[in-house]
PDB file of C-alpha atoms and ligand atoms in Angstrom:
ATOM      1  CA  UNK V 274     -19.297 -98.797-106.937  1.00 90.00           C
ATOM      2  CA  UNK V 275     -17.923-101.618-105.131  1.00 93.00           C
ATOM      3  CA  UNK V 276     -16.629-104.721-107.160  1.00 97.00           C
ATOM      4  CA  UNK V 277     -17.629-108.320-107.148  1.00 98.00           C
ATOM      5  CA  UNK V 278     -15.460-111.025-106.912  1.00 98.00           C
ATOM      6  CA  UNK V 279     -16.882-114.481-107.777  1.00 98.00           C
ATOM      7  CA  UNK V 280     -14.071-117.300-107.031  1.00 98.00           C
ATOM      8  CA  UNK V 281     -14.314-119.844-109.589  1.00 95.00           C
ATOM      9  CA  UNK V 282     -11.319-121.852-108.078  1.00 97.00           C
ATOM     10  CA  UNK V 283     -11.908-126.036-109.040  1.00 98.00           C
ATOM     11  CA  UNK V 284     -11.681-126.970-105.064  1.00 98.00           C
ATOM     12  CA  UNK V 285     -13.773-123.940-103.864  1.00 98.00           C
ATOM     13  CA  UNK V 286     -16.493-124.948-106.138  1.00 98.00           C
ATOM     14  CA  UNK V 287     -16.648-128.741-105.116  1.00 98.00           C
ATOM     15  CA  UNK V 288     -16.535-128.311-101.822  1.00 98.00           C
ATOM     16  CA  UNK V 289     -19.512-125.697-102.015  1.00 98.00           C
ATOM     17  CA  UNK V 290     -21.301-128.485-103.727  1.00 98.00           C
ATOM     18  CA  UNK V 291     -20.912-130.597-100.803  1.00 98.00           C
ATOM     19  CA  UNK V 292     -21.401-127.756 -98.319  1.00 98.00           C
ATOM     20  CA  UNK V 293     -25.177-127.320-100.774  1.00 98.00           C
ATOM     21  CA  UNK V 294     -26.276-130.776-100.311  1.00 98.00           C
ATOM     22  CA  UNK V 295     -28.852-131.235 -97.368  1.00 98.00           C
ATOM     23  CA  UNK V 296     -27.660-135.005 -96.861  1.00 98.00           C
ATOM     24  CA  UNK V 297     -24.118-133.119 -95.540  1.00 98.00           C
ATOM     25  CA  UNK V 298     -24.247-133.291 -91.916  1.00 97.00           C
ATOM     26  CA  UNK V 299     -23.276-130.952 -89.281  1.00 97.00           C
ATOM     27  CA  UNK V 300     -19.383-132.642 -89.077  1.00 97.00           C
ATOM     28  CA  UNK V 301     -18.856-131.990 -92.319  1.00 98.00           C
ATOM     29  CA  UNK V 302     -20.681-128.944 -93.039  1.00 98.00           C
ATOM     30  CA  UNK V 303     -18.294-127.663 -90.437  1.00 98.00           C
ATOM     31  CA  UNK V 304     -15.326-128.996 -91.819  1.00 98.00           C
ATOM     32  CA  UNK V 305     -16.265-128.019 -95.759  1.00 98.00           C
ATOM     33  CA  UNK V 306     -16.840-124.093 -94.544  1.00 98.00           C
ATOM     34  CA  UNK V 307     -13.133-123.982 -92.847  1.00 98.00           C
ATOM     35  CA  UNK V 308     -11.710-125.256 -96.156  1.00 98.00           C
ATOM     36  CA  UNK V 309     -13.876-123.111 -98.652  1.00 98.00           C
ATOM     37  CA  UNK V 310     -13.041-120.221 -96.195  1.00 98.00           C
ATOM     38  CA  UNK V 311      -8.996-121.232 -96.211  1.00 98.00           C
ATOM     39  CA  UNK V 312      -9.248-121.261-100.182  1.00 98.00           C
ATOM     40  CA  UNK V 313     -11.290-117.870-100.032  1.00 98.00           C
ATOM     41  CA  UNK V 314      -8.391-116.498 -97.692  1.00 97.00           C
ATOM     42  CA  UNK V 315      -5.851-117.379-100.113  1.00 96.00           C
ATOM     43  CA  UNK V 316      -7.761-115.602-103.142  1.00 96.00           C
ATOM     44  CA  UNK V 317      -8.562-112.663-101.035  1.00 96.00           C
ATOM     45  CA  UNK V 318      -4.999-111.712 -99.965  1.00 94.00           C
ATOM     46  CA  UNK V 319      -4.017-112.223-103.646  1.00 92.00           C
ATOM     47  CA  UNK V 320      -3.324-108.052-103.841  1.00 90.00           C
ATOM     48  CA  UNK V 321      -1.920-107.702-100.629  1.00 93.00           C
ATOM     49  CA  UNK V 322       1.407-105.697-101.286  1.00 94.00           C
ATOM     50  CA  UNK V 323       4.977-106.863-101.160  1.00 96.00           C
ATOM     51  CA  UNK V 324       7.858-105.546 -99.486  1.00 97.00           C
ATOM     52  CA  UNK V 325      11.701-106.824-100.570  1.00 98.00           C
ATOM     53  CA  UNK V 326      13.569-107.845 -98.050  1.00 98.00           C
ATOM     54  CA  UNK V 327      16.759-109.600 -97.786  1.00 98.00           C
ATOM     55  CA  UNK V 328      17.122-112.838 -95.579  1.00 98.00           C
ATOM     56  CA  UNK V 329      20.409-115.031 -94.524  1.00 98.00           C
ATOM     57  CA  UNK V 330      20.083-118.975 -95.682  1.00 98.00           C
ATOM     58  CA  UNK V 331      22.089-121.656 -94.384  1.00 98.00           C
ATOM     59  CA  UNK V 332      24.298-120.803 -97.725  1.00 98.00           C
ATOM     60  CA  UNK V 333      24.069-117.233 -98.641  1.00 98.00           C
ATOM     61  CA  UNK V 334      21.815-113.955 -98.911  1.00 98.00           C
ATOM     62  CA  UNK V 335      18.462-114.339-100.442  1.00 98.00           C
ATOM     63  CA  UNK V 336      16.534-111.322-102.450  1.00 98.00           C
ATOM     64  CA  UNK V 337      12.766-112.193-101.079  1.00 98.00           C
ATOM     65  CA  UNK V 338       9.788-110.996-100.269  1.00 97.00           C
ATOM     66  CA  UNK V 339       7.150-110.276 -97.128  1.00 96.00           C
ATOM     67  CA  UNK V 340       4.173-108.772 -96.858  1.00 94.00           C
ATOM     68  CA  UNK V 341       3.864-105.193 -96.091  1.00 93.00           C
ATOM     69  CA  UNK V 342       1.297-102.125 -95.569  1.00 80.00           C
ATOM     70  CA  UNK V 343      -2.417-102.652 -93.540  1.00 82.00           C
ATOM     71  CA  UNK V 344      -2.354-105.056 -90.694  1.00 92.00           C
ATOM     72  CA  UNK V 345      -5.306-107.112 -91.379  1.00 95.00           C
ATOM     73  CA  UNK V 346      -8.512-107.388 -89.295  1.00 97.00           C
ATOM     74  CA  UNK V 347     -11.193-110.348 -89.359  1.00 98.00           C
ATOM     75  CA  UNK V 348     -14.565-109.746 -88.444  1.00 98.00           C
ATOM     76  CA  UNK V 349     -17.155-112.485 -88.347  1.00 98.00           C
ATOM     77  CA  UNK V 350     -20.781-111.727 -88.250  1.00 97.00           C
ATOM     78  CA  UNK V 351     -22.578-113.566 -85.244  1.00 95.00           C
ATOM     79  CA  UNK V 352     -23.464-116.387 -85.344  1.00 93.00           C
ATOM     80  CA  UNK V 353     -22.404-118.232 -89.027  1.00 96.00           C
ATOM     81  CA  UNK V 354     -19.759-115.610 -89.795  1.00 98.00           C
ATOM     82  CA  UNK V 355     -17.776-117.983 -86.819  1.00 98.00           C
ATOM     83  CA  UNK V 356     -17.524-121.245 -88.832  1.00 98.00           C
ATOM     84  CA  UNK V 357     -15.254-119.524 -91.440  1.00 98.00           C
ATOM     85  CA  UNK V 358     -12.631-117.551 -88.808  1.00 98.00           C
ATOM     86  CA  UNK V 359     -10.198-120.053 -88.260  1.00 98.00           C
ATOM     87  CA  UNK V 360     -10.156-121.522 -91.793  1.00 98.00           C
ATOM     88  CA  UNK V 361      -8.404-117.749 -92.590  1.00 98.00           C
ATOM     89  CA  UNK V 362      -6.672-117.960 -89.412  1.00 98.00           C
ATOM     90  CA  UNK V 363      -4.668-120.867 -90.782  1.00 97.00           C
ATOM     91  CA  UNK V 364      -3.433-118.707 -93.183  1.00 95.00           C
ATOM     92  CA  UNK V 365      -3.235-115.171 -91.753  1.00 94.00           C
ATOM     93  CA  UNK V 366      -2.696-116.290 -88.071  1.00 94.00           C
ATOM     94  CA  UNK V 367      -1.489-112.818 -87.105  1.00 93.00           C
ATOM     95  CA  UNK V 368      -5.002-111.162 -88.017  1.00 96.00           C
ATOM     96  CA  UNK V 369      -6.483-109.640 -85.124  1.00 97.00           C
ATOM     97  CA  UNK V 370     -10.539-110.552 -84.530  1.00 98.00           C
ATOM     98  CA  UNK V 371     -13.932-108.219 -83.756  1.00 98.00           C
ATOM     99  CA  UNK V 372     -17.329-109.774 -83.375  1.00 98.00           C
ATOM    100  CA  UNK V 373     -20.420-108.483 -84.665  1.00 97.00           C
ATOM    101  CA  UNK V 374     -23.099-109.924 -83.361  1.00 96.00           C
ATOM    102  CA  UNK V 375     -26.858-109.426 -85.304  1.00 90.00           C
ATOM    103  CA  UNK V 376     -29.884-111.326 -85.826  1.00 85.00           C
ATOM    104  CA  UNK V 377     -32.411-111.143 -88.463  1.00 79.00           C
ATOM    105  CA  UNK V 378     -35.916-111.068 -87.385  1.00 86.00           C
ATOM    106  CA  UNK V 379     -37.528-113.568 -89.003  1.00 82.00           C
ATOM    107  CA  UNK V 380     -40.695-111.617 -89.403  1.00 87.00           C
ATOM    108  CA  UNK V 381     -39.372-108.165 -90.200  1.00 89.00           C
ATOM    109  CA  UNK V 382     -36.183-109.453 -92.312  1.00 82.00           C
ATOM    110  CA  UNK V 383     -34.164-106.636 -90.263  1.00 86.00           C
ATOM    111  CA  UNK V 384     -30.735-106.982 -88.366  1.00 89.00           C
ATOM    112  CA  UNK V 385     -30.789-106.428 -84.911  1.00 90.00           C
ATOM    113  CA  UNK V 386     -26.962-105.218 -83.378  1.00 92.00           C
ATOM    114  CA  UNK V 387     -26.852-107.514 -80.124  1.00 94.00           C
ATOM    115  CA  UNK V 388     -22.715-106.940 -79.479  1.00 96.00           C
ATOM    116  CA  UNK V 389     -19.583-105.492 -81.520  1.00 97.00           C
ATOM    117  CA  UNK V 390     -16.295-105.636 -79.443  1.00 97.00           C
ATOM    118  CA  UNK V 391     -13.728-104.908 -82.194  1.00 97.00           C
ATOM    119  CA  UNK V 392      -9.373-104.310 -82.064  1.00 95.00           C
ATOM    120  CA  UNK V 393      -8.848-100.944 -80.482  1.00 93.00           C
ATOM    121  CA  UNK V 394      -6.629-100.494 -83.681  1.00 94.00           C
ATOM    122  CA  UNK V 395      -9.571-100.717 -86.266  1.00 94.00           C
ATOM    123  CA  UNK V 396      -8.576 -97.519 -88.614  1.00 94.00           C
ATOM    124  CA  UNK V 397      -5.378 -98.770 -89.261  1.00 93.00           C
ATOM    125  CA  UNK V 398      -6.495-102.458 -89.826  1.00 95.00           C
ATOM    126  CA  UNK V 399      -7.596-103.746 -93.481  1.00 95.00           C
ATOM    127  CA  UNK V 400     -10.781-105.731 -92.444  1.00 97.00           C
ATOM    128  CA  UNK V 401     -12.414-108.167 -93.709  1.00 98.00           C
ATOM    129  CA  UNK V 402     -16.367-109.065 -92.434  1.00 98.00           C
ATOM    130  CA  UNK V 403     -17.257-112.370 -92.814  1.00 98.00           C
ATOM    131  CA  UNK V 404     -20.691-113.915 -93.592  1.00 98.00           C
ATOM    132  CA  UNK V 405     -21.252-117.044 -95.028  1.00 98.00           C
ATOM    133  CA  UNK V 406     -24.423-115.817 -96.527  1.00 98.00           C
ATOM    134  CA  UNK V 407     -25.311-112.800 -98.107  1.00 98.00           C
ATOM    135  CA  UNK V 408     -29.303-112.516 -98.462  1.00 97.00           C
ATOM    136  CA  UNK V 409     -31.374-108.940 -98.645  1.00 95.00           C
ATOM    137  CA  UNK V 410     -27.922-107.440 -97.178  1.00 96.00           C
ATOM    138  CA  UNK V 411     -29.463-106.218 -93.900  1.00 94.00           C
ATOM    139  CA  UNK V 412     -26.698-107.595 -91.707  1.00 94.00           C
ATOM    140  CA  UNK V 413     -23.963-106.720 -93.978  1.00 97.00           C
ATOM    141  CA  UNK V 414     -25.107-103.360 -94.667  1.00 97.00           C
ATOM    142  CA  UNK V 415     -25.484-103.134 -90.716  1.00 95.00           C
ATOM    143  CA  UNK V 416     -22.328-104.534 -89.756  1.00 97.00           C
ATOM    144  CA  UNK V 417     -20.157-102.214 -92.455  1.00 97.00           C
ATOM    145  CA  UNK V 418     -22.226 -99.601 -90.802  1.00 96.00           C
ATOM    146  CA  UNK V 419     -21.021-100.654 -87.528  1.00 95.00           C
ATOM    147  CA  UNK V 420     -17.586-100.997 -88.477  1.00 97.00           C
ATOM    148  CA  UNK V 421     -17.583 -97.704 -90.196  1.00 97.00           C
ATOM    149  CA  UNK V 422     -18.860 -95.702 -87.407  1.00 95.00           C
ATOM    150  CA  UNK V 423     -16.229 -96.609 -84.921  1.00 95.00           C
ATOM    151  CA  UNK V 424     -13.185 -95.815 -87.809  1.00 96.00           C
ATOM    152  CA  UNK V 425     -13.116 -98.152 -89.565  1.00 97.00           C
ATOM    153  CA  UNK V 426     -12.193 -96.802 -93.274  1.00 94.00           C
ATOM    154  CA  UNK V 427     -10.687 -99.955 -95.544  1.00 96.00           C
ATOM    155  CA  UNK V 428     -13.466-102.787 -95.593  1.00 97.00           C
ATOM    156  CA  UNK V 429     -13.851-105.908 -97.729  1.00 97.00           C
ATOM    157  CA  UNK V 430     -16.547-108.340 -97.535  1.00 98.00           C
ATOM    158  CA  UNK V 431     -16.134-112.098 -97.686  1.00 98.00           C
ATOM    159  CA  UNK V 432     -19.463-114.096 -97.971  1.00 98.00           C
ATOM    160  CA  UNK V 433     -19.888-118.159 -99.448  1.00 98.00           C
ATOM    161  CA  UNK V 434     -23.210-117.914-101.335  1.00 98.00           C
ATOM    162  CA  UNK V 435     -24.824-114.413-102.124  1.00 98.00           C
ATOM    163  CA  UNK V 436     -28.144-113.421-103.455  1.00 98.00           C
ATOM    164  CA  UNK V 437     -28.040-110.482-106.137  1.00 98.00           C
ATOM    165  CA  UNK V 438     -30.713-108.630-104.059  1.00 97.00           C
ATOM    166  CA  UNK V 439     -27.989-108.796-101.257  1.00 98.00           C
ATOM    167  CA  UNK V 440     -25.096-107.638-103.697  1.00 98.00           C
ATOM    168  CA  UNK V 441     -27.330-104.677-104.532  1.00 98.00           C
ATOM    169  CA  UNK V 442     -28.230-103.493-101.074  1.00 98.00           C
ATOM    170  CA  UNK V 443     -24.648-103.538 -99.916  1.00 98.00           C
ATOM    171  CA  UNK V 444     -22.870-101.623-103.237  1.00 98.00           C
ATOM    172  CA  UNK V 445     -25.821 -99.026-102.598  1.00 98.00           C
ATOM    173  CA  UNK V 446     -24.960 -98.548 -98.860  1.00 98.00           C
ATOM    174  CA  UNK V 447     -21.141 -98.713 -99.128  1.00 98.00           C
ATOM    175  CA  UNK V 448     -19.793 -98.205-102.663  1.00 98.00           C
ATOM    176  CA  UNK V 449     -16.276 -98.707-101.293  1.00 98.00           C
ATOM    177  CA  UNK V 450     -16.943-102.200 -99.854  1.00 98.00           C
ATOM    178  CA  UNK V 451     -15.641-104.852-102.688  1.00 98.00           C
ATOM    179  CA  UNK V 452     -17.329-108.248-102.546  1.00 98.00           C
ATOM    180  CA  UNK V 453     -15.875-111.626-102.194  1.00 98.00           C
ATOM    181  CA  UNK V 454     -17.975-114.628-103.343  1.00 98.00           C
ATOM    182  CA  UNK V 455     -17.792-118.349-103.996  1.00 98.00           C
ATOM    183  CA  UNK V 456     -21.140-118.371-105.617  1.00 98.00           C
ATOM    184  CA  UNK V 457     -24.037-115.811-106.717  1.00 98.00           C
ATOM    185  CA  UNK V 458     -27.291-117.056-107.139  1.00 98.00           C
ATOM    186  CA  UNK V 459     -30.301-116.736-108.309  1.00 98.00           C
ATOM    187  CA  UNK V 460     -32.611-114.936-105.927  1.00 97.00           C
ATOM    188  CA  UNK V 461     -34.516-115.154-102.140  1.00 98.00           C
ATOM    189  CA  UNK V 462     -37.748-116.714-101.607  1.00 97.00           C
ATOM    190  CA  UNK V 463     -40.391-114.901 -99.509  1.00 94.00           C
ATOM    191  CA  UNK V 464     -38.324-115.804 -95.646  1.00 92.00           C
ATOM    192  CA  UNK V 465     -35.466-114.138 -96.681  1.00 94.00           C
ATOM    193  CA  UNK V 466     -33.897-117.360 -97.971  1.00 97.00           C
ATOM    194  CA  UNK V 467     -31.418-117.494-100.936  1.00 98.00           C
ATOM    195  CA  UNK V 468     -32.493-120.330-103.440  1.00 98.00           C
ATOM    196  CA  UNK V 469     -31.119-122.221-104.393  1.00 98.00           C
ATOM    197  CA  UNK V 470     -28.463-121.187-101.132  1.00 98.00           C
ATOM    198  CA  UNK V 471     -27.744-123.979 -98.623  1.00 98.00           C
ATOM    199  CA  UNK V 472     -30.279-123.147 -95.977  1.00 98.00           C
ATOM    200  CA  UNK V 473     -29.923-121.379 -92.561  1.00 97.00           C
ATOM    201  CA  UNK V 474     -25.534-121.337 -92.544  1.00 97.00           C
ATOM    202  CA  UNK V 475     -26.269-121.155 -88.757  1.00 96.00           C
ATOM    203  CA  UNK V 476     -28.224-123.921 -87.568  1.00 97.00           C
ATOM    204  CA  UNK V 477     -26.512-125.994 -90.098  1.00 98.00           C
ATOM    205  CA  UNK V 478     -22.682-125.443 -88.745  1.00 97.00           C
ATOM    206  CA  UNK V 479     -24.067-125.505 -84.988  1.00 96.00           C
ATOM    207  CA  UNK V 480     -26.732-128.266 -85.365  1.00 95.00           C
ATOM    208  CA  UNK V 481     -29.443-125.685 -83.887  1.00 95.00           C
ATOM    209  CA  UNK V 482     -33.218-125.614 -85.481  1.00 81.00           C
TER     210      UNK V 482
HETATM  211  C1  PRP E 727     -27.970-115.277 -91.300  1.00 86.79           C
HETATM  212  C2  PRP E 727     -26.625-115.193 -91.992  1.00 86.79           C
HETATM  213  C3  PRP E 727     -26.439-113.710 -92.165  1.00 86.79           C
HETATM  214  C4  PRP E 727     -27.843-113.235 -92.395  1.00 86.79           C
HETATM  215  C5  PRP E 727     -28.020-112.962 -93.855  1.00 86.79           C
HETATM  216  O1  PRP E 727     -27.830-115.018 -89.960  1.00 86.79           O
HETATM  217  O2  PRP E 727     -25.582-115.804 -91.286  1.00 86.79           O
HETATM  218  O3  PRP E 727     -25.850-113.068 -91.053  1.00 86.79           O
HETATM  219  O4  PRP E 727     -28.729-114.274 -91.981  1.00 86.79           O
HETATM  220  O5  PRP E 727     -29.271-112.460 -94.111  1.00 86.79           O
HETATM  221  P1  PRP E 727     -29.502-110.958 -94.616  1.00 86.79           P
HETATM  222  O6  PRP E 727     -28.502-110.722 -95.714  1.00 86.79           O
HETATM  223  O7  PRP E 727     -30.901-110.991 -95.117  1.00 86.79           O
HETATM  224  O8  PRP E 727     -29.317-110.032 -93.467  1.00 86.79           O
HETATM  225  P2  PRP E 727     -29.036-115.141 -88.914  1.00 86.79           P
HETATM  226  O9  PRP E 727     -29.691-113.824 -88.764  1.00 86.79           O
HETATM  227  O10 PRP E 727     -29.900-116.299 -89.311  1.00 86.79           O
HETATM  228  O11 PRP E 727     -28.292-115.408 -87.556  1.00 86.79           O
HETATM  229  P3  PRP E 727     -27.335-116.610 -87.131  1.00 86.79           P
HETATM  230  O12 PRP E 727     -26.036-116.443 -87.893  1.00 86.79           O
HETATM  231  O13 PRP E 727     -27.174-116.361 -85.668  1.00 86.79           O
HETATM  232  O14 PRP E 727     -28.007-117.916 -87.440  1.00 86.79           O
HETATM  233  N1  URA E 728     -29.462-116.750 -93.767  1.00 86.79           N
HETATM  234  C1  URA E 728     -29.145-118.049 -93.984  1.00 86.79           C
HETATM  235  O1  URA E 728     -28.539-118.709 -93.135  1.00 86.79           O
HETATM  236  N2  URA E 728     -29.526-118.606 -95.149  1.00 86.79           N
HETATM  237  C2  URA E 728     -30.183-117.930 -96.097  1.00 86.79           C
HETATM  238  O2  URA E 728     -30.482-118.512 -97.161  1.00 86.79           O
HETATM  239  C3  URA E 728     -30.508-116.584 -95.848  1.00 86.79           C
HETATM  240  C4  URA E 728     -30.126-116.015 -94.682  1.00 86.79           C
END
């Protein structure tokens, strides 16, 4: 079974507060998401392994550190999963980038795959799918699935505000797939929507209705 990961970090937390409120417009909904998601980088990578290395200073030979094994891989899901790439870019700028693009149907509930162009180098590549929402799961669950089914074999998944029906679906469909969260809460009404959530992550970071 795949683990959950709830960050609890101080500035994570406020911002998401801010990123909640409805009164936050589009500028700044934008702006809060590329923080939280620069703070959620920073968490995630936490367990990335270390090599030693040895580097020449201006005065002398220094015993340090860089990161080794898995390249890593970002992939957004289409359209919200975009607001949060470059906020990890900042701090893994080398990470290569795939697109998933699905859709929910709004009367159905169920993703529909509309484009996946991903590295050619995908099996060797630690990924990381990105979502800021994670509701019944669908798109996850269909975008692992996607992933998976072209090679891909290490997955993590990196969402800002989950509901536990959402949690459930994805650690039934891929029990490998750990979770990365700045908030779980309560539940989804009857569209799909997580309450207490922060509405459609879309529309809100691309001023669309
Ligand atoms: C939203 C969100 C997720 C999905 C979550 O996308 O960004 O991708 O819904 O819901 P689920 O867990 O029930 O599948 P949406 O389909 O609204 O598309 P958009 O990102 O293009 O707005
Ligand atoms: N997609 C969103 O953007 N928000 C939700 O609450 C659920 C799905």
């Amino acid at each position: 079974m795949g683990k959950v990961y709830v960050f609890d970090h101080p500035l994570i937390q406020h911002k998401l507060t801010y990123i909640r409120n409805k009164e936050t417009g589009t500028k700044e909904f934008r702006e809060l998401i590329d923080e939280v998601a620069s703070l959620m980088a920073f968490e995630i990578t936490r367990d990335l392994p270390l090599k030693d290395v040895e580097v020449e200073t201006p005065v002398g030979i220094a015993r340090s550190k860089m990161i080794a094994g898995k390249k890593l891989g970002l992939v957004p899901i289409l359209r919200a999963g975009l607001g949060m790439v470059d906020g990890i870019l900042k701090l893994i700028p080398a990470a290569k980038v795939g697109h998933v693009g699905l859709y929910r149907d709004p009367e159905t509930l169920k993703p529909v795959e509309y484009y996946v162009k991903l590295p050619k180098d995908i099996e060797e590549r630690e990924l990381i799918v990105i979502d800021p929402m994670l509701a019944t799961g669908g798109s996850a669950v269909e975008a692992i699935h996607a992933l998976k089914k072209r090679g891909a074999n290490h997955i993590k998944l990196m969402c800002l505000v989950a509901a536990p029906e959402g949690v459930e679906a994805v650690q039934k469909a891929h029990s490998d797939v750990d979770i990365y969260l700045a908030a779980m809460d309560d539940k989804l009404n009857d569209k799909g929507y997580i309450i207490p959530g922060l509405g459609d992550a879309g529309d809100r970071l691309f001023g669309t209705k």
